[in-house]
CSV table of C-alpha atoms in Angstrom, one decimal:
chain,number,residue,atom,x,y,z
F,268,UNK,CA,-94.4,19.0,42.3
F,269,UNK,CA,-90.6,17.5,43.1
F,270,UNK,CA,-91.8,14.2,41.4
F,271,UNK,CA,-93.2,16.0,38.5
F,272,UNK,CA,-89.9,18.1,37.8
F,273,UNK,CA,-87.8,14.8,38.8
F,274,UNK,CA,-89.4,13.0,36.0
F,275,UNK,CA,-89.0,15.8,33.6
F,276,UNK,CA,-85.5,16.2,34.2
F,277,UNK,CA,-84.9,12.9,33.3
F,278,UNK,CA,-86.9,12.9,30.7
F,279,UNK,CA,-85.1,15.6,29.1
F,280,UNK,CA,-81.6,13.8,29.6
F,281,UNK,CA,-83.3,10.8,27.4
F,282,UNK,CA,-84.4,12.9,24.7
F,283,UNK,CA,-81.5,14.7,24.2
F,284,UNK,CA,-79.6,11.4,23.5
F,285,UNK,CA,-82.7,10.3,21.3
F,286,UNK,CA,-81.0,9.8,17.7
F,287,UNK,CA,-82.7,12.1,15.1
F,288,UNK,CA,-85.1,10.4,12.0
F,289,UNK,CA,-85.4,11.3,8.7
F,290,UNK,CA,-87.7,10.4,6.4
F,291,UNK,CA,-88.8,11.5,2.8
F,292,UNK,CA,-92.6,13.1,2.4
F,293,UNK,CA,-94.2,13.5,-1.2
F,294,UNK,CA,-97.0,15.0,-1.1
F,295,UNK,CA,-99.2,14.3,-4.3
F,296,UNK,CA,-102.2,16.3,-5.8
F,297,UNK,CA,-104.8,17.4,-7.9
F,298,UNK,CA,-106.4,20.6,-8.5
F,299,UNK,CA,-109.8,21.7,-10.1
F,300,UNK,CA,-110.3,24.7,-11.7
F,301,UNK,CA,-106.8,26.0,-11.2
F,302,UNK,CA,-105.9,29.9,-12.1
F,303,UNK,CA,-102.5,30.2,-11.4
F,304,UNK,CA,-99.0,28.0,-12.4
F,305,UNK,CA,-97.8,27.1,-9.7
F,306,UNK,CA,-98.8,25.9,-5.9
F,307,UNK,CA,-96.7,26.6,-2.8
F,308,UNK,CA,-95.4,24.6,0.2
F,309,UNK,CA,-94.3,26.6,3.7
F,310,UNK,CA,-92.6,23.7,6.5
F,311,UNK,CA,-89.4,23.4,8.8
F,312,UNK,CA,-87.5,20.6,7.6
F,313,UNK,CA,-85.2,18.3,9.0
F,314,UNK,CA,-82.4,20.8,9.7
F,315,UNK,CA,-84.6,23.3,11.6
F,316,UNK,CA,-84.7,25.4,8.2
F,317,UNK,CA,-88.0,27.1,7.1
F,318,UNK,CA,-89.1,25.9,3.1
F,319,UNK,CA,-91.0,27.9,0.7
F,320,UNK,CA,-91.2,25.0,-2.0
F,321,UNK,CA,-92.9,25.8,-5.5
F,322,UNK,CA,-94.6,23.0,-7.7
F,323,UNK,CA,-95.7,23.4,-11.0
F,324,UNK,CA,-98.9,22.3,-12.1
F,325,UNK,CA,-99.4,20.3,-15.1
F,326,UNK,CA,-102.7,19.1,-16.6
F,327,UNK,CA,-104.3,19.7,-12.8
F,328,UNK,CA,-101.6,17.8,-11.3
F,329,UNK,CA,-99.0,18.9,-8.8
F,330,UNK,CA,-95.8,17.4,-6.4
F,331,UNK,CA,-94.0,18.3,-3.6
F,332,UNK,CA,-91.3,16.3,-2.2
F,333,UNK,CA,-88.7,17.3,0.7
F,334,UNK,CA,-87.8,15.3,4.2
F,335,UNK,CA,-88.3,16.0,7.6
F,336,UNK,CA,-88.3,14.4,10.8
F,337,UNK,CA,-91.3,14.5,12.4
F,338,UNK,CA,-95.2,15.5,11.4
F,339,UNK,CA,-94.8,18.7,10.8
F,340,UNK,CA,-97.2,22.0,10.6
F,341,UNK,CA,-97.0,23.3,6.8
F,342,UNK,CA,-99.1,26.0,4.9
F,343,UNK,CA,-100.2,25.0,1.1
F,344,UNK,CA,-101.5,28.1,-0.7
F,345,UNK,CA,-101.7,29.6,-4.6
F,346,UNK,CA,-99.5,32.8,-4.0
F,347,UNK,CA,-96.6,33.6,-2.3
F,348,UNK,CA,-97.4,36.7,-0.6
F,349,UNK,CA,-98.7,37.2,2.3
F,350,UNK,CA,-102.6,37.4,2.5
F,351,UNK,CA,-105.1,38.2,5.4
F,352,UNK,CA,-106.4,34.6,6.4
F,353,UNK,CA,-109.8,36.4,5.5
F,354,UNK,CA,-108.8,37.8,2.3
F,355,UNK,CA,-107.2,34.5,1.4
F,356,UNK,CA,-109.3,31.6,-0.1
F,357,UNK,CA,-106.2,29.3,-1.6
F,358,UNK,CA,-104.6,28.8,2.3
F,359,UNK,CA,-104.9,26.2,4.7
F,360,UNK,CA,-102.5,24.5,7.2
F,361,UNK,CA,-102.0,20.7,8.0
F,362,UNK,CA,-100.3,17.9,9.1
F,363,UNK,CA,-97.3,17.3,6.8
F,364,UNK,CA,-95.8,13.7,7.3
F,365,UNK,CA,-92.4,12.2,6.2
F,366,UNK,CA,-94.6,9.7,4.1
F,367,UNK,CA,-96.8,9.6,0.7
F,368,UNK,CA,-99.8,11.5,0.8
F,369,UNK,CA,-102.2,13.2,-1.6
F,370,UNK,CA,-104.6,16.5,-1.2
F,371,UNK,CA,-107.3,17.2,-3.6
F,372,UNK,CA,-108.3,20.9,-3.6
F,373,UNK,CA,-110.1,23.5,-5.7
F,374,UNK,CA,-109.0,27.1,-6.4
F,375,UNK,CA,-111.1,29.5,-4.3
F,376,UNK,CA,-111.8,26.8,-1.5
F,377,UNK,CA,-108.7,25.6,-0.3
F,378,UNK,CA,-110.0,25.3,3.2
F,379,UNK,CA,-112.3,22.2,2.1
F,380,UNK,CA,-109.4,20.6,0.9
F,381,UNK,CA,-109.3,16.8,1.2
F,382,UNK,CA,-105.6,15.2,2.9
F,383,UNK,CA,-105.2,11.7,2.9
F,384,UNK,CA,-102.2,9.8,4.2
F,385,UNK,CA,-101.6,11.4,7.2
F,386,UNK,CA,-102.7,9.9,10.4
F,387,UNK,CA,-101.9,13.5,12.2
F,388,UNK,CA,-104.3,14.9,9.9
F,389,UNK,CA,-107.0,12.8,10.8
F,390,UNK,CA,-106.5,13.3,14.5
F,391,UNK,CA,-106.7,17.1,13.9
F,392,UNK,CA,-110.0,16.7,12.6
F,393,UNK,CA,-111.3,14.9,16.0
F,394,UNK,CA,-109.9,17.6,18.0
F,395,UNK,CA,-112.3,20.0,16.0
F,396,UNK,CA,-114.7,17.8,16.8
F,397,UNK,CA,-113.9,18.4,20.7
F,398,UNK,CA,-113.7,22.2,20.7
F,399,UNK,CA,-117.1,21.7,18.8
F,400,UNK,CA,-118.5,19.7,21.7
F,401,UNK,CA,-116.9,21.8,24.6
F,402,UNK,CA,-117.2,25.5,23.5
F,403,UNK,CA,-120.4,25.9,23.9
F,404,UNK,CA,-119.9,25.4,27.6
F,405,UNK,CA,-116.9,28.1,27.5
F,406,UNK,CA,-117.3,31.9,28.3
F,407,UNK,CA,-115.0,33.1,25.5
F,408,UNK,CA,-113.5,31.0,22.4
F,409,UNK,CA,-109.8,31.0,24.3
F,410,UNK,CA,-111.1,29.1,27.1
F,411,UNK,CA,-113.1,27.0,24.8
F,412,UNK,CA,-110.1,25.7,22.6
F,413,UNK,CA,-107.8,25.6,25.7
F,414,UNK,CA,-110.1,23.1,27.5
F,415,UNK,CA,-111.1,21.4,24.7
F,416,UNK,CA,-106.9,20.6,24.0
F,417,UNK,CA,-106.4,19.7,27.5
F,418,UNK,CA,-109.5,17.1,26.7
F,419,UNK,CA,-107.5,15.6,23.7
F,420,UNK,CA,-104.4,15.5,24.9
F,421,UNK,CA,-105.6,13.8,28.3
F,422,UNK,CA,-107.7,11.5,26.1
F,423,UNK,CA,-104.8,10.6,23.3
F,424,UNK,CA,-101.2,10.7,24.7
F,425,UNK,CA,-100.4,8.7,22.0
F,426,UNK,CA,-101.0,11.4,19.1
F,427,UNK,CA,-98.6,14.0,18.1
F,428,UNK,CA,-101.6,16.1,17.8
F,429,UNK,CA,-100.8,16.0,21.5
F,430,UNK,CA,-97.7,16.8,22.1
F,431,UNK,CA,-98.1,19.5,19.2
F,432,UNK,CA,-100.7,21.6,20.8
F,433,UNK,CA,-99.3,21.4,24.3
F,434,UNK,CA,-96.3,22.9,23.0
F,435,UNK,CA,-98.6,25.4,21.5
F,436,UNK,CA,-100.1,26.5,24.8
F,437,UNK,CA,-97.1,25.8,27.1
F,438,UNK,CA,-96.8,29.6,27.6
F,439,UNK,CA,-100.6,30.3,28.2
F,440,UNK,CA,-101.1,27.1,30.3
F,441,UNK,CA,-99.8,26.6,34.5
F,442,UNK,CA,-96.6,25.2,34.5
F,443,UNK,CA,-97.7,22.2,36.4
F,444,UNK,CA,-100.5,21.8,34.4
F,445,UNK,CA,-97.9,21.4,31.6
F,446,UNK,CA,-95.5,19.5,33.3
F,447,UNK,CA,-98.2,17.1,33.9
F,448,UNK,CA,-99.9,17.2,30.3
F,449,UNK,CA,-95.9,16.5,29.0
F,450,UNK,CA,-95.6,13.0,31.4
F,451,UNK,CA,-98.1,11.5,29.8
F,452,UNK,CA,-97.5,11.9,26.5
F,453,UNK,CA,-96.0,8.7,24.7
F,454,UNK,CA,-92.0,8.7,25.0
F,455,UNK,CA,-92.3,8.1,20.8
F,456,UNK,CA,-92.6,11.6,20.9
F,457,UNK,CA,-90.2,13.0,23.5
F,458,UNK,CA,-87.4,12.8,21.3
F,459,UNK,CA,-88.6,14.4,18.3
F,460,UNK,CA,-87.5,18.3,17.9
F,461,UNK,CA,-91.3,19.4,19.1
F,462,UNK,CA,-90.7,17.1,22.3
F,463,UNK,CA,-86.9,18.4,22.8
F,464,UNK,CA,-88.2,22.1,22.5
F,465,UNK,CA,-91.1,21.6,25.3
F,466,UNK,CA,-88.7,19.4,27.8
F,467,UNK,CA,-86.7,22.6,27.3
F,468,UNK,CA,-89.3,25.5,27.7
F,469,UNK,CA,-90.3,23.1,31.2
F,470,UNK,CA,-86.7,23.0,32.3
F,471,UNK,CA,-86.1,26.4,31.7
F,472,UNK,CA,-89.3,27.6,33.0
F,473,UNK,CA,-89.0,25.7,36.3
F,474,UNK,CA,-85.4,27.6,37.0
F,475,UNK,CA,-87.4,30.7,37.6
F,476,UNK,CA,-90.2,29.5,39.6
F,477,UNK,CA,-92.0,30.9,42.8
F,478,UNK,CA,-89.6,29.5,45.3
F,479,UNK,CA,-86.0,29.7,43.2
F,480,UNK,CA,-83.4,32.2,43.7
F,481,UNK,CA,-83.7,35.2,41.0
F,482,UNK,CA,-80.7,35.1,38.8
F,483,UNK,CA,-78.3,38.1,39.2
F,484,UNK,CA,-77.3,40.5,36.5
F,485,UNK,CA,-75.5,43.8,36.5
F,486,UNK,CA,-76.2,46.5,33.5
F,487,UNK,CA,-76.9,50.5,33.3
F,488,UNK,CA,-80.0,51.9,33.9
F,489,UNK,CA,-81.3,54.7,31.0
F,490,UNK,CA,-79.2,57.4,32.8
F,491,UNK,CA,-76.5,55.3,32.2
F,492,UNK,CA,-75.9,54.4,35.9
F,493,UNK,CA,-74.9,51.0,37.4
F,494,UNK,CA,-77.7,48.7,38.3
F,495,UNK,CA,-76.5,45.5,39.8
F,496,UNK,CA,-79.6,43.1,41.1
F,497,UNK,CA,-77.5,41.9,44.1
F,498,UNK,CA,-77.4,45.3,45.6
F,499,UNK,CA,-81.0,45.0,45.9
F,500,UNK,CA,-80.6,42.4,48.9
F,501,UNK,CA,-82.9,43.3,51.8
F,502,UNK,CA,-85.6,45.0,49.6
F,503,UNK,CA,-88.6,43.5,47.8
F,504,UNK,CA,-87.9,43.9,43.7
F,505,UNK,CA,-90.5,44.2,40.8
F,506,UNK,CA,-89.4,43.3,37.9
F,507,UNK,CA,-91.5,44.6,35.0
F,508,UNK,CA,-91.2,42.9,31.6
F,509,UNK,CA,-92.1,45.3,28.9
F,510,UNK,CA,-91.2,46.8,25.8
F,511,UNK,CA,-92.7,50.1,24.1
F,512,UNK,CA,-94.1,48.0,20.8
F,513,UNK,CA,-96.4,46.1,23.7
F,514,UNK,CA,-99.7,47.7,24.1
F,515,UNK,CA,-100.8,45.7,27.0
F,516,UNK,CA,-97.5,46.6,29.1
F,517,UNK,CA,-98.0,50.4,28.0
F,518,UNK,CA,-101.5,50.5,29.0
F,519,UNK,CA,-101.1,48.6,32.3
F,520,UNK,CA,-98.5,52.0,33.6
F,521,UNK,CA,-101.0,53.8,35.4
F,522,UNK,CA,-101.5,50.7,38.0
F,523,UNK,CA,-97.8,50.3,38.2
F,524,UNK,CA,-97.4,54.0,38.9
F,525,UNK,CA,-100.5,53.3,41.8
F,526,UNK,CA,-98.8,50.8,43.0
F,527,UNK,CA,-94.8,52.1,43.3
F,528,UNK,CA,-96.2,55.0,44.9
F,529,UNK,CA,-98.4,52.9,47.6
F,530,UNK,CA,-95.3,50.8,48.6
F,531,UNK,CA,-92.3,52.7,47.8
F,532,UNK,CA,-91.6,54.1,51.4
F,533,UNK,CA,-91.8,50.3,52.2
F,534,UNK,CA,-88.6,48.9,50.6
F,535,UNK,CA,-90.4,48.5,46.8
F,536,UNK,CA,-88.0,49.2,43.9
F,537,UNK,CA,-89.4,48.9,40.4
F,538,UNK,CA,-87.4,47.5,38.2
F,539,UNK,CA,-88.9,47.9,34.5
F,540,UNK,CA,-86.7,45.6,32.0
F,541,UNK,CA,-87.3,46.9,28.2
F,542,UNK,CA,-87.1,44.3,26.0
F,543,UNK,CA,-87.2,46.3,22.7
F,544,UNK,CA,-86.8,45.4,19.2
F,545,UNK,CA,-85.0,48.8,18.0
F,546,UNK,CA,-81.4,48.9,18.6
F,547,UNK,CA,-81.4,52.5,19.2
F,548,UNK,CA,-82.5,54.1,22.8
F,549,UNK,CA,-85.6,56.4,20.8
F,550,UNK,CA,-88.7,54.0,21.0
F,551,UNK,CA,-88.0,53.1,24.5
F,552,UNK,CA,-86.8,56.5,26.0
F,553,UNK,CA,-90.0,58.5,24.1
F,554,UNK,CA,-91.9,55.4,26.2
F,555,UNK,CA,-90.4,56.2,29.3
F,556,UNK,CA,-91.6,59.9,29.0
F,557,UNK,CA,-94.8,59.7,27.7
F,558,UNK,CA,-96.1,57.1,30.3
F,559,UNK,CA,-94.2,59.3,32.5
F,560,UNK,CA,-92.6,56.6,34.6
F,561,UNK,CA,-89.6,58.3,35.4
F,562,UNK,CA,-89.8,57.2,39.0
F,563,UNK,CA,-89.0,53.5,38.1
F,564,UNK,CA,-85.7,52.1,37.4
F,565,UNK,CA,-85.3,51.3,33.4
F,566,UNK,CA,-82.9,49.2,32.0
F,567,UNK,CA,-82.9,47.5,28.5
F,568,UNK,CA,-82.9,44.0,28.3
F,569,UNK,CA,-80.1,43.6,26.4
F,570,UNK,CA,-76.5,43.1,29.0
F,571,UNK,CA,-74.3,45.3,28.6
F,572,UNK,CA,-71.9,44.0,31.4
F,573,UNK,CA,-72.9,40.5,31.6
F,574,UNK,CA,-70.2,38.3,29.9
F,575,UNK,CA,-73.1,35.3,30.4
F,576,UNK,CA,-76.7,36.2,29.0
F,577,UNK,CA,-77.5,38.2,26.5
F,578,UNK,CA,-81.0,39.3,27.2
F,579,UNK,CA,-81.9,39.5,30.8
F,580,UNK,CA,-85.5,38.6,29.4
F,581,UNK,CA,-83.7,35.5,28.3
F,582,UNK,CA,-82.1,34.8,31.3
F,583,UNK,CA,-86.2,34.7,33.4
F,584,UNK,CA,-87.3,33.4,30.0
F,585,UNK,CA,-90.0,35.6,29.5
F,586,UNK,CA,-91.6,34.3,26.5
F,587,UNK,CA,-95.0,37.1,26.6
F,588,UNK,CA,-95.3,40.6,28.0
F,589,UNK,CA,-95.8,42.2,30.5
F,590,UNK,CA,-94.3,39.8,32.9
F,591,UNK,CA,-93.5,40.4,36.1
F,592,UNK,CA,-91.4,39.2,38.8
F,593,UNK,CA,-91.7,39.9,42.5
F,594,UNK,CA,-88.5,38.9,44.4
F,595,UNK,CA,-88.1,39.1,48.8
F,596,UNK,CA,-85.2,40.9,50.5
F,597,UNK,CA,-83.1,37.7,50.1
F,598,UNK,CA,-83.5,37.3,46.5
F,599,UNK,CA,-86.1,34.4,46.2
F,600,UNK,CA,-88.8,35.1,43.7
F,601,UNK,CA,-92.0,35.2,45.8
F,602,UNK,CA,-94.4,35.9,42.8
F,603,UNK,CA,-94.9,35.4,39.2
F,604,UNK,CA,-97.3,37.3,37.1
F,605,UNK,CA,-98.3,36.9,33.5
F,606,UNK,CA,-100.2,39.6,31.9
F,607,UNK,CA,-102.3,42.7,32.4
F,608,UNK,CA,-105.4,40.4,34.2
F,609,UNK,CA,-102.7,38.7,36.7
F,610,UNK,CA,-102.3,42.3,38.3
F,611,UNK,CA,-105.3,42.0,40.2
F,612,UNK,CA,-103.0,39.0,41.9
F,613,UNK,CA,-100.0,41.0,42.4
F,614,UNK,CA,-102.1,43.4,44.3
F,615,UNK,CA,-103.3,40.6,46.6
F,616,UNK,CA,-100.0,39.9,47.4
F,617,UNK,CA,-98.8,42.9,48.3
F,618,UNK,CA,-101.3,43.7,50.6
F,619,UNK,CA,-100.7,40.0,52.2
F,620,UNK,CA,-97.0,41.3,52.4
F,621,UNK,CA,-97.1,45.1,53.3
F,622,UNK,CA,-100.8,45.0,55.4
């Protein structure tokens, strides 16, 4: 695991040198049968902006031109607003590439639409082909895709395919299992913006690992008391992740209401950490009573003493809720949970710890 994170590190001090590319992409097209004026082109370009581009089409003929760095995940569709993917024949994604390419596509069947030019492109057609081949031996279509990926990118290090889905899954997938996915990837693509984001979600991710030091903040609880995490030194600590939009945290109460009661008298505190997207106090304090989980210590994510981080969820980089945090009396962090079905693990260790 040391050799994995040493690697990584330095890894991450190469790429963030790496000098940026740009290139210019044209993407050329025809279209059959076309019932609308104009086509439309969704993509990040080279400055980290998000494009809606418009073409007008003209005698079944369309263009879109812009530049970006890298191959690049864009959405080509008829309309502009926004659609249920099942209501919605004129969408697909794909590969965008800072080169020439050309699509043909019909209106009404936009999902058979033919991209050539783009070697990315192709790839992500033989990836389908491995979550064809492996998902029949999968218990649910998650697992399926997720070992199917792992297949490809084991298979072709060399695509940004690759390097593109594992930054897709980095927050569903081990952390090792990432790190070790991310080393063999091609260094082409460690220094593109994809491969700077994921050498920064592993950095980041391995700060607050089982066996770091939790890091320290000091904010008011709901009652609008002082609740400094160092002052919890000699006591185990749960932080909860939550927020009152999540319906998995909300639902998952009960059990932590089973379990602050079974450990409290044994140096437990519950620390639940709202991070809410309303500015105002409502969502979360109507949350708070109607889950009736008065007994726990609330705070918002949000510092309100810490001249350093702004969210503490930022700070533990919590990237899905619930997570949860299980720190020992001398403020390492013993446990990491992600998830309602990672309870069942958090119990485990509790009994291990308090028998």
């Amino acid at each position: 695991m040391r050799k994995l994170l040493l690697s990584v590190f330095i890894l991450f001090a190469v790429v963030l040198k790496a000098q940026k590319k740009t290139g210019e992409f044209i993407l050329n097209g025809i279209i059959e049968n076309p019932q609308t004026s104009h086509l439309y082109l969704r993509y990040t370009n080279n400055e980290g902006v998000s494009i809606l581009d418009s073409a007008a089409i003209q005698n079944g003929q369309f263009q879109f031109r812009g530049h970006i760095n890298e191959p690049t995940l864009a959405i080509f569709k008829a309309n502009k607003q926004i659609i249920p993917d099942d209501e919605n024949l004129n969408i697909i994604s794909f590969y965008l590439e800072p080169v020439t390419m050309e699509v043909n596509v019909t209106y009404n069947e936009f999902l058979k639409a033919k991209f050539t030019g783009s070697k990315t492109q192709n790839e992500t057609k033989l990836l389908g082909r491995y979550c064809d081949t492996i998902k029949s031996n999968s218990p649910t279509k998650f697992e399926s895709y997720s070992n199917a990926t792992r297949a490809f990118i084991r298979d072709h290090p060399g695509s940004f395919v690759s390097l593109s889905n594992l930054n897709g899954y980095k927050g569903w997938w081990p952390i090792d299992s990432v790190i070790s996915l991310f080393n063999i990837l091609s260094p082409t693509f460690k220094g593109t913006h994809t491969g700077v984001e994921l050498s920064t979600f592993i950095r980041k991710k391995m700060e607050t690992a089982v066996g770091t030091t939790a890091g320290l903040f000091r904010t008011v609880d709901v009652n609008g008391k002082t609740v400094n995490l160092e002052h919890f030194r000699g006591k185990y600590v749960l932080l909860d992740f939550w927020g009152s939009w999540c319906a998995p945290c909300r639902e998952g109460m009960p059990h932590m209401k089973e379990v602050y009661k079974k450990y409290k008298d044994r140096r437990l505190a519950v620390i639940a950490v709202a991070h809410e997207n309303d500015e105002s106090d409502k969502p979360w304090k109507e949350a708070i009573a109607k889950d009736a989980t008065q007994m726990f210590i609330h705070v918002r994510s949000e510092l309100k003493n810490d001249p350093v981080y702004k969210k503490i969820s930022d700070q533990y980089f919590v990237t899905s809720f619930p997570t949860k945090f299980l720190i020992d009396p001398s403020g390492k962090i013993i446990g990491k949970y992600l998830g309602s079905d990672d309870d069942s693990k958090l119990d485990q260790k509790l009994v291990e710890l308090f028998p």
